[in-house]
PDB file of C-alpha atoms and ligand atoms in Angstrom:
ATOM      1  CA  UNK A 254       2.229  11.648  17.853  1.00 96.00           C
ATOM      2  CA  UNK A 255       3.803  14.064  16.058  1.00 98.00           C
ATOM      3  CA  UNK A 256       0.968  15.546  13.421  1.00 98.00           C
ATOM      4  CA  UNK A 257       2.091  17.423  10.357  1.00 98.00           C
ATOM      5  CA  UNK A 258      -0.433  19.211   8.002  1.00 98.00           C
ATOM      6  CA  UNK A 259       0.125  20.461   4.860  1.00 98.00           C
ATOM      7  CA  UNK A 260      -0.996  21.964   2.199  1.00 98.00           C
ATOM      8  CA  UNK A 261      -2.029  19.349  -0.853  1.00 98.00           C
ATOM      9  CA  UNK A 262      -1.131  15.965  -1.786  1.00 98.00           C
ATOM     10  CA  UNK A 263       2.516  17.477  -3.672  1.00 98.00           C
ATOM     11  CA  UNK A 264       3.305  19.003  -0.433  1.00 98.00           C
ATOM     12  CA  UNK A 265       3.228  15.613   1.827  1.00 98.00           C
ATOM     13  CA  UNK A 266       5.111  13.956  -0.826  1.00 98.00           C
ATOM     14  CA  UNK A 267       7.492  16.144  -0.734  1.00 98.00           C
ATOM     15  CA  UNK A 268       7.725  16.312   3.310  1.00 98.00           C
ATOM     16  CA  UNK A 269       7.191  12.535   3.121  1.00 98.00           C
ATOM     17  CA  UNK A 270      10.312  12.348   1.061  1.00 98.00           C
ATOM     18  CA  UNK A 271      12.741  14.793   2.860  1.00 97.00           C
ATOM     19  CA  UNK A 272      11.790  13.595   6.330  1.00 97.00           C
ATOM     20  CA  UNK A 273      12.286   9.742   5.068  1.00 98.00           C
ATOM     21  CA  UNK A 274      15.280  10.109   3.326  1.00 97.00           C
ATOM     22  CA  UNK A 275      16.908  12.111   6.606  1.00 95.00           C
ATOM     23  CA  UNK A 276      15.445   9.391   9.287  1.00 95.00           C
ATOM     24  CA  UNK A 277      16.516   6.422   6.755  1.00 94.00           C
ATOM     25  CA  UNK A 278      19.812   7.918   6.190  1.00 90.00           C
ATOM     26  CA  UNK A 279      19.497   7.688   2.235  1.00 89.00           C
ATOM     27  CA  UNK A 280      21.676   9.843   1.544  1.00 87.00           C
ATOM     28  CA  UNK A 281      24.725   8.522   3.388  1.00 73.00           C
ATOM     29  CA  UNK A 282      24.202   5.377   1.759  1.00 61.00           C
ATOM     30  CA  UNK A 283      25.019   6.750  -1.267  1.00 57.00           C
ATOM     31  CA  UNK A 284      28.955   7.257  -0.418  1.00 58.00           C
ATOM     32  CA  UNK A 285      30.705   4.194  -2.027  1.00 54.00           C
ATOM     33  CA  UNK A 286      33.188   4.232   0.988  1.00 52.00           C
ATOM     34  CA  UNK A 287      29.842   3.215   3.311  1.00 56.00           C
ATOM     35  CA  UNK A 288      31.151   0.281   5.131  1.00 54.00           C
ATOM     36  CA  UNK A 289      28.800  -2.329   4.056  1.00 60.00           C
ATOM     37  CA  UNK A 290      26.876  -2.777   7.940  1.00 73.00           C
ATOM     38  CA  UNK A 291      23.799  -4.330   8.288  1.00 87.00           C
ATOM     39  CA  UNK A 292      21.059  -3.256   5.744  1.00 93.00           C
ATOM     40  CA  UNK A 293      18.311  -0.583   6.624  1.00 95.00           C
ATOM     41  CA  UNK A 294      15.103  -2.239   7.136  1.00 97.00           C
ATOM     42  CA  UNK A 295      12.544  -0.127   5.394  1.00 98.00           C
ATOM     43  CA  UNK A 296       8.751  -0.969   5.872  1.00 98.00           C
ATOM     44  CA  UNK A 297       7.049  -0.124   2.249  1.00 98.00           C
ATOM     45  CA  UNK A 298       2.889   0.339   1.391  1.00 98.00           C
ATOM     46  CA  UNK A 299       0.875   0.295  -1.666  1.00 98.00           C
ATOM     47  CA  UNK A 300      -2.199   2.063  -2.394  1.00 96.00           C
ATOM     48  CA  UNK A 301      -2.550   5.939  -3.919  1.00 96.00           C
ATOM     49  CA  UNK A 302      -1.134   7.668  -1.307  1.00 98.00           C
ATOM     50  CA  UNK A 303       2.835   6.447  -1.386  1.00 98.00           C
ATOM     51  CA  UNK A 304       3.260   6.866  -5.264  1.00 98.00           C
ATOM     52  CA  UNK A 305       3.945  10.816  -4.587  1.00 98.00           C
ATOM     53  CA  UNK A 306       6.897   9.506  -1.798  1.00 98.00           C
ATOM     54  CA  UNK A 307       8.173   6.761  -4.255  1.00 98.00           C
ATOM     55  CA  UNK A 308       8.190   9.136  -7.643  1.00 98.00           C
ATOM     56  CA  UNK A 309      10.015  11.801  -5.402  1.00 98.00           C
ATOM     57  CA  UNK A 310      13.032   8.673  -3.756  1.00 98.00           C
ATOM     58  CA  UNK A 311      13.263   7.595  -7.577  1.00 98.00           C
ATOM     59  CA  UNK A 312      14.132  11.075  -9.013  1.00 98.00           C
ATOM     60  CA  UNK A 313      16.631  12.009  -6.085  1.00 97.00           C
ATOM     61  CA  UNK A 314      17.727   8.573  -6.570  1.00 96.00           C
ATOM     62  CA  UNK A 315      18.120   9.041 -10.383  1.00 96.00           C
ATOM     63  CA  UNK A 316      19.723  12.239 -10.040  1.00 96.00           C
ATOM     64  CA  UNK A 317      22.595  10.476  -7.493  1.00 94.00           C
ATOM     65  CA  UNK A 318      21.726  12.237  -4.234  1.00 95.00           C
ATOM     66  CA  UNK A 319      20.091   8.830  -2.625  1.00 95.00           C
ATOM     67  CA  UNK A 320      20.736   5.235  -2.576  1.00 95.00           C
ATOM     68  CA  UNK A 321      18.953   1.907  -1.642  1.00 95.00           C
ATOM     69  CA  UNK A 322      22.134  -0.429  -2.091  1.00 93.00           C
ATOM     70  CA  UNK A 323      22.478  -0.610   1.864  1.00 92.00           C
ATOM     71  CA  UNK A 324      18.366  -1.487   3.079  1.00 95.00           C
ATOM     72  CA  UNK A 325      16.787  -3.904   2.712  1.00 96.00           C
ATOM     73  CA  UNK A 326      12.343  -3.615   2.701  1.00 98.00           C
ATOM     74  CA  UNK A 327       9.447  -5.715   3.776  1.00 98.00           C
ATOM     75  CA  UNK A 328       5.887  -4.953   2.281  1.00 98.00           C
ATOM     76  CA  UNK A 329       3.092  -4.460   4.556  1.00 98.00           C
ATOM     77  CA  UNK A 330       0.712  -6.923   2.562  1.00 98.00           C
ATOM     78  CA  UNK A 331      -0.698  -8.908  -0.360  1.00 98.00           C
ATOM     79  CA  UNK A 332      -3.455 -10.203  -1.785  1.00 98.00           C
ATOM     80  CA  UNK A 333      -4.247 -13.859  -1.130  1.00 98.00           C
ATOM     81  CA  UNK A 334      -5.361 -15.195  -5.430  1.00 93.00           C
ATOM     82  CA  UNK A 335      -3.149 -13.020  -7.585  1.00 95.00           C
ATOM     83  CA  UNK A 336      -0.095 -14.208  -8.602  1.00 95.00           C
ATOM     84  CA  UNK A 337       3.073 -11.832  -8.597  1.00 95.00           C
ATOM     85  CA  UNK A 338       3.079 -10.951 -11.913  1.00 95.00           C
ATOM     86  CA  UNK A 339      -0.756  -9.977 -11.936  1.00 96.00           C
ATOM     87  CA  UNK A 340      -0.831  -6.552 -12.795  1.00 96.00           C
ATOM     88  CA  UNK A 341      -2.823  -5.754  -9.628  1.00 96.00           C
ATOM     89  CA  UNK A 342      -0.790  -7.655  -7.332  1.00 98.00           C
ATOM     90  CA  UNK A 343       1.138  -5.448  -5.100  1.00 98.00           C
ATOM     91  CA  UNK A 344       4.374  -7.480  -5.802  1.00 98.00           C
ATOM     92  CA  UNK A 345       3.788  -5.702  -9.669  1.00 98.00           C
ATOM     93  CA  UNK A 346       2.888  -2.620  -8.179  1.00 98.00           C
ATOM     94  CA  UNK A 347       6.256  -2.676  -6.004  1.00 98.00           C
ATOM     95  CA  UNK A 348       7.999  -3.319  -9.304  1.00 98.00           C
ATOM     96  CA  UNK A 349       6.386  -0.626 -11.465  1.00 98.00           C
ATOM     97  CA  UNK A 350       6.209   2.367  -8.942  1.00 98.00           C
ATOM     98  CA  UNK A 351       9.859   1.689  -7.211  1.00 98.00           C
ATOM     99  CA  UNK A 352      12.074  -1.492  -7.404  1.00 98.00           C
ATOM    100  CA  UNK A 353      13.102  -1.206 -10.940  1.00 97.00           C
ATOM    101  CA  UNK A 354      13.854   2.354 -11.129  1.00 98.00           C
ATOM    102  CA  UNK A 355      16.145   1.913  -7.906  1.00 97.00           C
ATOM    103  CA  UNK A 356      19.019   0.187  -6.706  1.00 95.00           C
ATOM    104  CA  UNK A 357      17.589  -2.291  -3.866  1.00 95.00           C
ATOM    105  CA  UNK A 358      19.775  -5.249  -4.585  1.00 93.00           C
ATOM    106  CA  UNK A 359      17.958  -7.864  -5.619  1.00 89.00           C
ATOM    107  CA  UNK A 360      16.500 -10.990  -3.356  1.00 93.00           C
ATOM    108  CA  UNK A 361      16.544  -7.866  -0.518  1.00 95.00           C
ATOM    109  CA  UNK A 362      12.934  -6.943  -1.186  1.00 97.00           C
ATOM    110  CA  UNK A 363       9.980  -8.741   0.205  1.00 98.00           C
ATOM    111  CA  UNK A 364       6.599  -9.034   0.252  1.00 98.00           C
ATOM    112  CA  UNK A 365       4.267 -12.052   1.502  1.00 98.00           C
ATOM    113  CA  UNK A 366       3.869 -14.897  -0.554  1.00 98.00           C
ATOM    114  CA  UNK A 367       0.325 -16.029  -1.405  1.00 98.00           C
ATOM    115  CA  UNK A 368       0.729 -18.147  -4.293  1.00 95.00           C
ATOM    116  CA  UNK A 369       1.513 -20.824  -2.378  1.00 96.00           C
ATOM    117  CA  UNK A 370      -0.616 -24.125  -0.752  1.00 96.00           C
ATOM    118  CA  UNK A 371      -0.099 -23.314   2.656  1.00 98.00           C
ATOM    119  CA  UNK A 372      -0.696 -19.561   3.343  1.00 98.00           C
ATOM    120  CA  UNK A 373      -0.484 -19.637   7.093  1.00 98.00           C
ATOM    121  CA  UNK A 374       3.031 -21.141   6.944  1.00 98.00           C
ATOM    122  CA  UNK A 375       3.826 -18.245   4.265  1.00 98.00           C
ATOM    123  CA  UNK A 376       2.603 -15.556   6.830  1.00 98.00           C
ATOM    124  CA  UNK A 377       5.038 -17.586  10.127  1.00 98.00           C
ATOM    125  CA  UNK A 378       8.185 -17.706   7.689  1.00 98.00           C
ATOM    126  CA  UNK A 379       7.333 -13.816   6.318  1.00 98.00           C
ATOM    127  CA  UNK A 380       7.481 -13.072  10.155  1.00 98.00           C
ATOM    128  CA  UNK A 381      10.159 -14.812  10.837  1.00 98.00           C
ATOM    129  CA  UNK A 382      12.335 -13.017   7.840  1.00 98.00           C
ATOM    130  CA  UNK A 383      11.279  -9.518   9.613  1.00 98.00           C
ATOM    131  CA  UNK A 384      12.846 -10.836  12.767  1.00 98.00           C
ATOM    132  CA  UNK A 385      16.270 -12.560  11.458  1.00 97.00           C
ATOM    133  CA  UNK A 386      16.547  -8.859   9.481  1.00 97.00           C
ATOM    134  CA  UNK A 387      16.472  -7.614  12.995  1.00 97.00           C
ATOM    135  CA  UNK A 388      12.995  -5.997  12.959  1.00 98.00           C
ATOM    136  CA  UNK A 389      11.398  -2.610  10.730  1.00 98.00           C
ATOM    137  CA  UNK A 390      14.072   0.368  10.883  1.00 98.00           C
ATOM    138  CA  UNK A 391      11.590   2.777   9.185  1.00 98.00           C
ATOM    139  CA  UNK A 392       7.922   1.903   8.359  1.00 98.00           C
ATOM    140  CA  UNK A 393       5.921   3.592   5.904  1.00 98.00           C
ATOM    141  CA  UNK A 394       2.151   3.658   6.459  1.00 98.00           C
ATOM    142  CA  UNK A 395      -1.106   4.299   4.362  1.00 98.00           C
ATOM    143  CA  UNK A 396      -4.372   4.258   6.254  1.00 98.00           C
ATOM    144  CA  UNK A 397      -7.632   2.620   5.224  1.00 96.00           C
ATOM    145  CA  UNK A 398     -10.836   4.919   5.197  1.00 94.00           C
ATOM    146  CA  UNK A 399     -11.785   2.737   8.182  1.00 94.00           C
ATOM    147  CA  UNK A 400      -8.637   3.194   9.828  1.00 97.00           C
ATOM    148  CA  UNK A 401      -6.875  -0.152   8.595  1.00 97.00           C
ATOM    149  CA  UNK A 402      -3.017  -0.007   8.805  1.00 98.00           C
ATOM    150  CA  UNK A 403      -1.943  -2.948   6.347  1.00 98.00           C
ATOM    151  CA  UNK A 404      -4.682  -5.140   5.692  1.00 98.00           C
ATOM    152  CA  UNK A 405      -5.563  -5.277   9.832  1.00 98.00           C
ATOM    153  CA  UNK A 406      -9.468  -4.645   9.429  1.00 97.00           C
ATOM    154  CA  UNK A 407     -12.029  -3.229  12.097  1.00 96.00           C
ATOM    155  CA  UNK A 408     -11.549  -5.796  15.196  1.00 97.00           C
ATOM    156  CA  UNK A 409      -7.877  -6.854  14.423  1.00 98.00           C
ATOM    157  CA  UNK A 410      -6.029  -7.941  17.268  1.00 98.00           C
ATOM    158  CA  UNK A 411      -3.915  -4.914  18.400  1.00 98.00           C
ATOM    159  CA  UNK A 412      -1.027  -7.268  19.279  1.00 98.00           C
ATOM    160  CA  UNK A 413      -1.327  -9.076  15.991  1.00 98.00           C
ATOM    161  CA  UNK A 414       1.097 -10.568  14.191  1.00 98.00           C
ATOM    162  CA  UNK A 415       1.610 -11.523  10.184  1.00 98.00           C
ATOM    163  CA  UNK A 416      -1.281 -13.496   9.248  1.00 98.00           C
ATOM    164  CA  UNK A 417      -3.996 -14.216   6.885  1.00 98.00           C
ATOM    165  CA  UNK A 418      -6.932 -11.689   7.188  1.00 98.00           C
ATOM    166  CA  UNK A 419     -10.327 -11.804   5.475  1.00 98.00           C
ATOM    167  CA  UNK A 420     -10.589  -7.913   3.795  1.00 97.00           C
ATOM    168  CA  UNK A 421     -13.685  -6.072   4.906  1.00 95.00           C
ATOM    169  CA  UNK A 422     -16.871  -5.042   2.228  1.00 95.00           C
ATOM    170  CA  UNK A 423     -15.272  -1.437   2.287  1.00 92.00           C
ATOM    171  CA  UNK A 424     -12.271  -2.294   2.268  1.00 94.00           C
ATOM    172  CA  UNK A 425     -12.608  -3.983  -1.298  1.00 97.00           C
ATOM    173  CA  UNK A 426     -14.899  -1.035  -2.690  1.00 95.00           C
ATOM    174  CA  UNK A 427     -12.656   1.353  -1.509  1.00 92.00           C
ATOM    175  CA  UNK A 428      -9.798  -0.932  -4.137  1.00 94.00           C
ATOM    176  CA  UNK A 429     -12.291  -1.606  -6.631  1.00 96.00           C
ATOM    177  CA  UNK A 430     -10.950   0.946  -8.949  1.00 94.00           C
ATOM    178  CA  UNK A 431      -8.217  -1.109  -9.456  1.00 94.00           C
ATOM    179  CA  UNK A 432     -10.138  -3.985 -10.776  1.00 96.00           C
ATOM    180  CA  UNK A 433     -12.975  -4.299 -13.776  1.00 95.00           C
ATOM    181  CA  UNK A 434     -15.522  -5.263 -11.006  1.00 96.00           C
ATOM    182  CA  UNK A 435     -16.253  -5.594  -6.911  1.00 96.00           C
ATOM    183  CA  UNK A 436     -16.123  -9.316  -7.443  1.00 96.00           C
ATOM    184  CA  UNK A 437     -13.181  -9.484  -8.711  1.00 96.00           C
ATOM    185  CA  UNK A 438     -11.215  -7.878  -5.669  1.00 97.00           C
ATOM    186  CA  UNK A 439      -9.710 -10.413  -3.755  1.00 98.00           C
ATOM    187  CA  UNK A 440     -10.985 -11.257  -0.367  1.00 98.00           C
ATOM    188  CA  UNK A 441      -8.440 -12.342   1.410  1.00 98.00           C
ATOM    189  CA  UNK A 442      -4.727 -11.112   1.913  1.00 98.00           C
ATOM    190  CA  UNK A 443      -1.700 -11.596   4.080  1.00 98.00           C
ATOM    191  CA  UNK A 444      -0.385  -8.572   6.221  1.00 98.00           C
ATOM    192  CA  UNK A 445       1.463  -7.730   8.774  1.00 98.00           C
ATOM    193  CA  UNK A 446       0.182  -7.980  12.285  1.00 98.00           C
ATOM    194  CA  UNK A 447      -0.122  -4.879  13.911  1.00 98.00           C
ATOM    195  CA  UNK A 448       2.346  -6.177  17.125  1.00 98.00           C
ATOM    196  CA  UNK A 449       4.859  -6.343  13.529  1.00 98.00           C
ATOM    197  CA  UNK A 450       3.956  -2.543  12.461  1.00 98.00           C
ATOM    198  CA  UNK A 451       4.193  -1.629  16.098  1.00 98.00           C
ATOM    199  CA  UNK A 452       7.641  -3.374  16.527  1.00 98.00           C
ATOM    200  CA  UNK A 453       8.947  -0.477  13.928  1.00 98.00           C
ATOM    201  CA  UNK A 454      11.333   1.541  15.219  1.00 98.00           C
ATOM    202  CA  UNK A 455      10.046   4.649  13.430  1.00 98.00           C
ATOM    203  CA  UNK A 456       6.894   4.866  11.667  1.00 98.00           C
ATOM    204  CA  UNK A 457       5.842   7.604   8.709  1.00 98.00           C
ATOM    205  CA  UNK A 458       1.789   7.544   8.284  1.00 99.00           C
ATOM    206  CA  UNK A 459       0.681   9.255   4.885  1.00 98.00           C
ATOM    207  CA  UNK A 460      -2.919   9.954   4.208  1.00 98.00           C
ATOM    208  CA  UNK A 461      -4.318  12.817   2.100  1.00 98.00           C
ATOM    209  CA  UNK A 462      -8.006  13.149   0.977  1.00 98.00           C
ATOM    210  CA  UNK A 463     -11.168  14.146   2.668  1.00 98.00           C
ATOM    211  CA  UNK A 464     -12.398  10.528   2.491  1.00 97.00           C
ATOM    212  CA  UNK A 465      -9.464   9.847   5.127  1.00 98.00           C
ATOM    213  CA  UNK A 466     -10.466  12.635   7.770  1.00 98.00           C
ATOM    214  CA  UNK A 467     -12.622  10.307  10.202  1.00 98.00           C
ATOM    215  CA  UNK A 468     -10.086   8.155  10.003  1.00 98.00           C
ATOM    216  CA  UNK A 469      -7.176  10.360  11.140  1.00 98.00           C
ATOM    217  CA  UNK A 470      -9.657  12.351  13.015  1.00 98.00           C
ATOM    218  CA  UNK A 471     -10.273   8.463  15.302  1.00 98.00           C
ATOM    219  CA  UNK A 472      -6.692   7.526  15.022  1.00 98.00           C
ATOM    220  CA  UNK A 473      -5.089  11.016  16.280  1.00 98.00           C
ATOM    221  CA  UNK A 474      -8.146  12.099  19.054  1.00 98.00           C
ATOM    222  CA  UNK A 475     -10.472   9.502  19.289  1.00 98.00           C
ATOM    223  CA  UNK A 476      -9.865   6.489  22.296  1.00 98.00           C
ATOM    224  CA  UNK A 477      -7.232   3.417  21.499  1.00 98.00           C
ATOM    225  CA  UNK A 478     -10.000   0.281  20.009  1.00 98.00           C
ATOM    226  CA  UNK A 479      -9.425  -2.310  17.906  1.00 98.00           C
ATOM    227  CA  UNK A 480     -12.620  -0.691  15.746  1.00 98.00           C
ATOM    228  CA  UNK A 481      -9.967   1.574  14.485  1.00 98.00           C
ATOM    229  CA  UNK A 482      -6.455  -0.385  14.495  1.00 98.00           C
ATOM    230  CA  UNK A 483      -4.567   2.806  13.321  1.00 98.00           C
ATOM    231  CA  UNK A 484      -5.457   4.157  16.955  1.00 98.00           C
ATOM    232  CA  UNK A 485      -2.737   2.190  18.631  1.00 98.00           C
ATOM    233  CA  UNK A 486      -0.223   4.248  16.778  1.00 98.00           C
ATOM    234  CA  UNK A 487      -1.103   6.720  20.076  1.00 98.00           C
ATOM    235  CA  UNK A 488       1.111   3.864  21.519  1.00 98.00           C
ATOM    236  CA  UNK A 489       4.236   4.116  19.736  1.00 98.00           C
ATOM    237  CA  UNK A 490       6.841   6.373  20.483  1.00 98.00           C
ATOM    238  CA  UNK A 491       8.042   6.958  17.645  1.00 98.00           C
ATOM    239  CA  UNK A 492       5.233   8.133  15.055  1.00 98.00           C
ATOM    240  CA  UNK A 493       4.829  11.024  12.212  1.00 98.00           C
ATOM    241  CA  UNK A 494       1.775  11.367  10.254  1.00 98.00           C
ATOM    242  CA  UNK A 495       2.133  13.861   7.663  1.00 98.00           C
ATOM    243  CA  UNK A 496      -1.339  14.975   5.877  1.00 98.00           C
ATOM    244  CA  UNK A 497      -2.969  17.233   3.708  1.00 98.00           C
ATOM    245  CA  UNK A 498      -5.738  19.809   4.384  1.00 98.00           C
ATOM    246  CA  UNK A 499      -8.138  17.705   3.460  1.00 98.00           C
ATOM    247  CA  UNK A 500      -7.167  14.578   5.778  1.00 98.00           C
ATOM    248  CA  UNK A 501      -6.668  16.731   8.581  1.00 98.00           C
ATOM    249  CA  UNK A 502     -10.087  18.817   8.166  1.00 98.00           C
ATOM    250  CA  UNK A 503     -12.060  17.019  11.313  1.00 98.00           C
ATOM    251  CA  UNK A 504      -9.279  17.480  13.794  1.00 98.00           C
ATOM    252  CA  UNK A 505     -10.258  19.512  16.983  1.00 98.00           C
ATOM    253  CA  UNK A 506      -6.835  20.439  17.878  1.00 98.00           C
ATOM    254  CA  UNK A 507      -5.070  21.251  14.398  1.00 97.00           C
ATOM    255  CA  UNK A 508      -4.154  24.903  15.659  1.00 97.00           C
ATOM    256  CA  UNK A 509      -2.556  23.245  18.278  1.00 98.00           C
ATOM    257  CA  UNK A 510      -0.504  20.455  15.625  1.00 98.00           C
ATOM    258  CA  UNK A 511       0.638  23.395  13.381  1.00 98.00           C
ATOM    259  CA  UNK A 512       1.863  25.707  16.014  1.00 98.00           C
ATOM    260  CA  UNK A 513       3.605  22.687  17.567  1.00 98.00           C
ATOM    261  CA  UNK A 514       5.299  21.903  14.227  1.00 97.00           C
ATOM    262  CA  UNK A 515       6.066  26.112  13.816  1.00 96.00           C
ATOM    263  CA  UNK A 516       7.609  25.524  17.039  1.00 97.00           C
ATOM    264  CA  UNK A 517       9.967  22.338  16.001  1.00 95.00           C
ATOM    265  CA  UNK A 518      11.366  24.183  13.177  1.00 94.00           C
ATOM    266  CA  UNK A 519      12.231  27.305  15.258  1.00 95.00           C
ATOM    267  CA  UNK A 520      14.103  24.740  17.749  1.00 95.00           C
ATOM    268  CA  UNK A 521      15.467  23.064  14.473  1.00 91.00           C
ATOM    269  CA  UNK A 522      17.037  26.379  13.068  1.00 92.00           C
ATOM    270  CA  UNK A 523      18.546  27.358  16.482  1.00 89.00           C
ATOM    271  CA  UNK A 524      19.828  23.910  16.780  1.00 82.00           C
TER     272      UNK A 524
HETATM  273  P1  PGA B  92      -4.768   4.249  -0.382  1.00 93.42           P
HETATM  274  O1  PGA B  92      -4.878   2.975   0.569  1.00 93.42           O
HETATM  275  O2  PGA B  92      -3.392   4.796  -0.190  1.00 93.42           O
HETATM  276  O3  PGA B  92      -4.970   3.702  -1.770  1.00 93.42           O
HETATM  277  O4  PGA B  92      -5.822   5.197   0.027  1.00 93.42           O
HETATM  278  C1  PGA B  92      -4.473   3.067   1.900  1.00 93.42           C
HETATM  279  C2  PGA B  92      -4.830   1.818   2.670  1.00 93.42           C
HETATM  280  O5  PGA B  92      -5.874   1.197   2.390  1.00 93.42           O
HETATM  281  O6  PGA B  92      -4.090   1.459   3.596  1.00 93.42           O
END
């Protein structure tokens, strides 16, 4: 796992933005002469922590240095009893903090369906879409202060696909701000498995905060256990987290992470 720490909540936006937009190949997209190939398959999250990422892809998007014409992006979840245009639903999130200030064709963006009668069968087909787009290019990830990736609570399968998941008591305190009480946060969702999030080829994890440093603390150093599904990220090959300070403040070996990142640069610059 490659572990970088920065400064404040600005700073991994920032990072978050300059190492997606490299690794997704934004930029080259933009050329009109791009040969239309098949899409980019971007992984998206909701929560706090992306809006930083997404503010900073629409205002190099606005100011013509990226483009989104060529991807295409899959969700990571949504709640099972809001409809999409529910404020709160993360299809009107999606919509508010980065579909319509981009240029993501339309019909190319997806996230489950759970206004529907048969919510299992939404999950198989939302699956099956991921597959026919020929799987996640570049996943971004939020973390849960219980280590949840998506909505995969404590005890998820780790080779778990998209399915229906019952959210956790902390889970729907920790989104209660969003809603006027606990009871109103819904209780169920549909997310991605995490076999799906581990099937991306590249995956981003952002997390700032001191109420996410156990967290990253169990997912970077502690042992690979369901208990903690972002653990299994130790698994992937392909894996960035980029946190602040405050995230990274129970890590034994964070000397180690930042002279290891001091050390990529210098290899970068010679390079
Ligand atoms: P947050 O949520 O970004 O709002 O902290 C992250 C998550 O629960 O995955």
């Amino acid at each position: 796992m490659r572990v970088v720490i920065l400064k404040n909540a600005a700073a991994v936006a920032q990072a978050a933005a300059e190492e997606s937009i490299h690794r997704i190949g934004l930029a080259d997209l933009n050329t009109p002469a791009t040969p239309l190939e098949k899409p980019v398959v971007i992984g998206l999250a909701t929560g706090g922590t992306p809006l930083g990422l997404y503010r900073a892809w629409i205002q190099a998007y606005q100011s013509g240095q990226i483009s989104f014409a060529n991807t295409m992006s899959f969700n990571l979840d949504e709640y099972v009893g809001l409809p999409p245009e529910d404020p709160r639903s993360y299809h009107a999130y999606m919509n508010e903090n980065l579909f319509w200030h981009i240029d993501i064709p339309t019909g190319r963006s997806f996230i489950p369906r759970t206004n529907v009668s048969n919510l299992e069968e939404s999950a198989a087909d939302y699956e099956w879409k991921i597959e026919q787009a020929g799987g996640i290019d570049y996943q971004i990830l939020g973390i849960g202060s219980d280590g949840h990736i998506g909505f995969n609570e404590m005890g998820s399968s780790l080779a778990s696909r998209t399915r229906v998941k019952t959210l956790t008591k902390k889970t729907r305190l920790d989104n209660a701000r969003y809603f006027d009480t606990l009871e109103a946060v819904p209780t169920m969702a549909i997310t991605m498995g995490i076999g799906t999030i581990m099937n991306a080829r590249s995956i981003l994890l952002l997390a700032t905060g001191a109420g996410k440093a156990k967290a990253i603390r169990d997912t970077v150093e502690g042992p690979v256990t369901a208990m903690v599904p972002a653990s299994i990220l130790q698994f992937h090959d392909d894996v960035t987290l980029m946190i602040d300070e405050e995230a990274a403040q129970d890590l034994s070996q964070r000397e180690y992470y930042l002279e290891s990142e001091a050390n990529r640069r210098r290899i970068e610059q010679t390079n």
